[in-house]
Amino acid sequence: MADRSRSPSPAPSSHRSFLAGQNDVVRTGSSDSTTITIRLYLSHFLSTWNSRMFEFAAFLFLAAVFPGTLLFASIYALARSCAVFLLSSSIGSLMDRTNRLVTIRHSIVWQRLPVAASCTIFAALLFLPQLERHSYILFAALVVLACVEKVAATANTVAVERDWVVTISGGDDPRRRGLNAAMRRIDLIAKLVAPLFISLIDAASTHIALWVVLASSLASVTVEYFAIAQVYHAVPELAPSSVATVELTDHALNIVDTQNTSTPVQESRLQHVLAYFNGIQSSWRSYFRSSVLLASLSLCILYFTVLSFNAQMVTYLLASGFSAIWISGFRFLSVVVELGATWAAPILMSRIGPARSGLWFITWQTACAAAGVALFCTEALEVRLRSLALISGVIMSRIGLWGFDLSVQYLVQEEVSSNSRSQFSTTEAALQNLFEMLSFATTSVFSKPELFQYPALISVGATGVANLCFTTYVKQNRGHLFHKSRCLARQKYTRVNDPDVELTAR
């Protein structure tokens, strides 16, 4: 049923794949197509910008409301990851059965409404001291809103990056590689600039920062809502065909008729619960039966790490004597390297294919991370030099991480069918959040800065396991890992009886 509903109808050639590849320009020369391309990027940028800014600002606001403790921030972050882990699979299954425009518009609205409500609660806690006795109840409300926002943001990212891009590219591989890289650059720019932007404002005034987050969220929702609709209407392949819609409607009516003859109109709560868990079970079963399981799983395992400029490593660096300015500089260098990977990956994939490029990238990441952690664990070096070695290894490993991410993303887009693409990608996101929670667990057990080498070693081990998973995937699908040199191959010769005939190789 879902397959027919998402199958695109034939469209005129003038509408197919209007987005260009690596240079992200329109090949058709149409000014209308160029405008639509810009609106696609604009919608994605606003979504990632607001999501990244709120994600970072929320922890600043929590620190202002609950000073002197990391407990509330930890609970807040853990709940967000748990929500994605528990709900992503069912959300993805629903996305595969729903009109694309309806899905992405819901994701936009349900990102912005929780942010607005959260800012209102933060403002109440900051401006109204008399509400302090209700702070735990309000904090619980903030956690619920954060979970809704995180799930909606995940749905939006999956819809655009894993589904819309494939459909818009129309089977043009260079075009799809270019779109994937452009989307990743947008993510990285938002990841770098949005937290820096709001942190500078918060340094001047937390109150102003609060209103900036609220205003940005409310101002962008309308732009996103209509910009993405214009992209949808400009690309006929994004809409289900009329024949498929009729078939889907008839099938749905048959299901309703069958249910009316055998069950009551209103299902019991138990039936709803059972249906929910059956849907989750179906999503996970489909994921683990996929032909790209090992490739996707290797990417998920890479989330089991503290070797990135996230809260865990930043906390360690601050405790080691690095100032916030130095850490910001390291973070900036890391993002510059990551952006470089978004240009290198499409070029390498076009030359050697996504499977081999993925193997090269993850091997590079493993080598850099292992070298950095090995020097970091060397007791003979001074603490600051050890930390600098770790930072250098982490920064260089980011080339491999984002190149590998793009390679695996391309493989998933190529191998997973359109009727289950969203379900697969949201299940993958759930698994990524599970491994991310495990990384939080390592720093909870080894919580002292002087014990940070143990989470770092565990992270390198996880990277090695991811490398092994992807190597196994490549071996299974290609039959070999490396091409044997023709120079090393033994030449076979034909023996002839005529001495005047020269021996020839075969």
Tab-separated table of N, CA and C in Angstrom, residues 89 93 276-289 423 427:
chain	number	residue	atom	x	y	z
A	89	SER	N	11.101	5.238	15.316
A	89	SER	CA	10.666	4.170	14.411
A	89	SER	C	9.203	4.318	14.017
A	93	SER	N	7.583	5.201	10.279
A	93	SER	CA	6.556	4.384	9.624
A	93	SER	C	5.371	5.241	9.210
A	276	TYR	N	0.955	-0.086	18.612
A	276	TYR	CA	2.145	0.763	18.681
A	276	TYR	C	3.415	-0.090	18.754
A	277	PHE	N	3.424	-1.076	19.644
A	277	PHE	CA	4.606	-1.917	19.802
A	277	PHE	C	4.813	-2.839	18.599
A	278	ASN	N	3.726	-3.243	17.965
A	278	ASN	CA	3.858	-4.033	16.738
A	278	ASN	C	4.516	-3.215	15.630
A	279	GLY	N	4.142	-1.934	15.576
A	279	GLY	CA	4.758	-1.054	14.584
A	279	GLY	C	6.245	-0.874	14.833
A	280	ILE	N	6.628	-0.704	16.105
A	280	ILE	CA	8.047	-0.568	16.444
A	280	ILE	C	8.797	-1.846	16.090
A	281	GLN	N	8.195	-2.996	16.444
A	281	GLN	CA	8.827	-4.275	16.134
A	281	GLN	C	9.021	-4.449	14.625
A	282	SER	N	8.014	-4.050	13.868
A	282	SER	CA	8.109	-4.157	12.407
A	282	SER	C	9.215	-3.267	11.863
A	283	SER	N	9.353	-2.055	12.421
A	283	SER	CA	10.393	-1.130	11.963
A	283	SER	C	11.783	-1.695	12.221
A	284	TRP	N	11.984	-2.220	13.426
A	284	TRP	CA	13.301	-2.766	13.760
A	284	TRP	C	13.587	-4.030	12.959
A	285	ARG	N	12.579	-4.855	12.732
A	285	ARG	CA	12.781	-6.063	11.943
A	285	ARG	C	13.195	-5.698	10.512
A	286	SER	N	12.515	-4.699	9.948
A	286	SER	CA	12.842	-4.257	8.593
A	286	SER	C	14.258	-3.693	8.540
A	287	TYR	N	14.643	-2.965	9.582
A	287	TYR	CA	15.985	-2.368	9.620
A	287	TYR	C	17.057	-3.446	9.640
A	288	PHE	N	16.894	-4.448	10.492
A	288	PHE	CA	17.928	-5.470	10.639
A	288	PHE	C	17.952	-6.453	9.474
A	289	ARG	N	16.937	-6.424	8.626
A	289	ARG	CA	16.927	-7.263	7.435
A	289	ARG	C	17.411	-6.514	6.192
A	423	GLN	N	11.063	5.240	7.387
A	423	GLN	CA	11.061	4.287	8.494
A	423	GLN	C	12.473	3.809	8.789
A	427	THR	N	14.599	4.822	12.255
A	427	THR	CA	15.107	3.730	13.083
A	427	THR	C	16.615	3.872	13.266
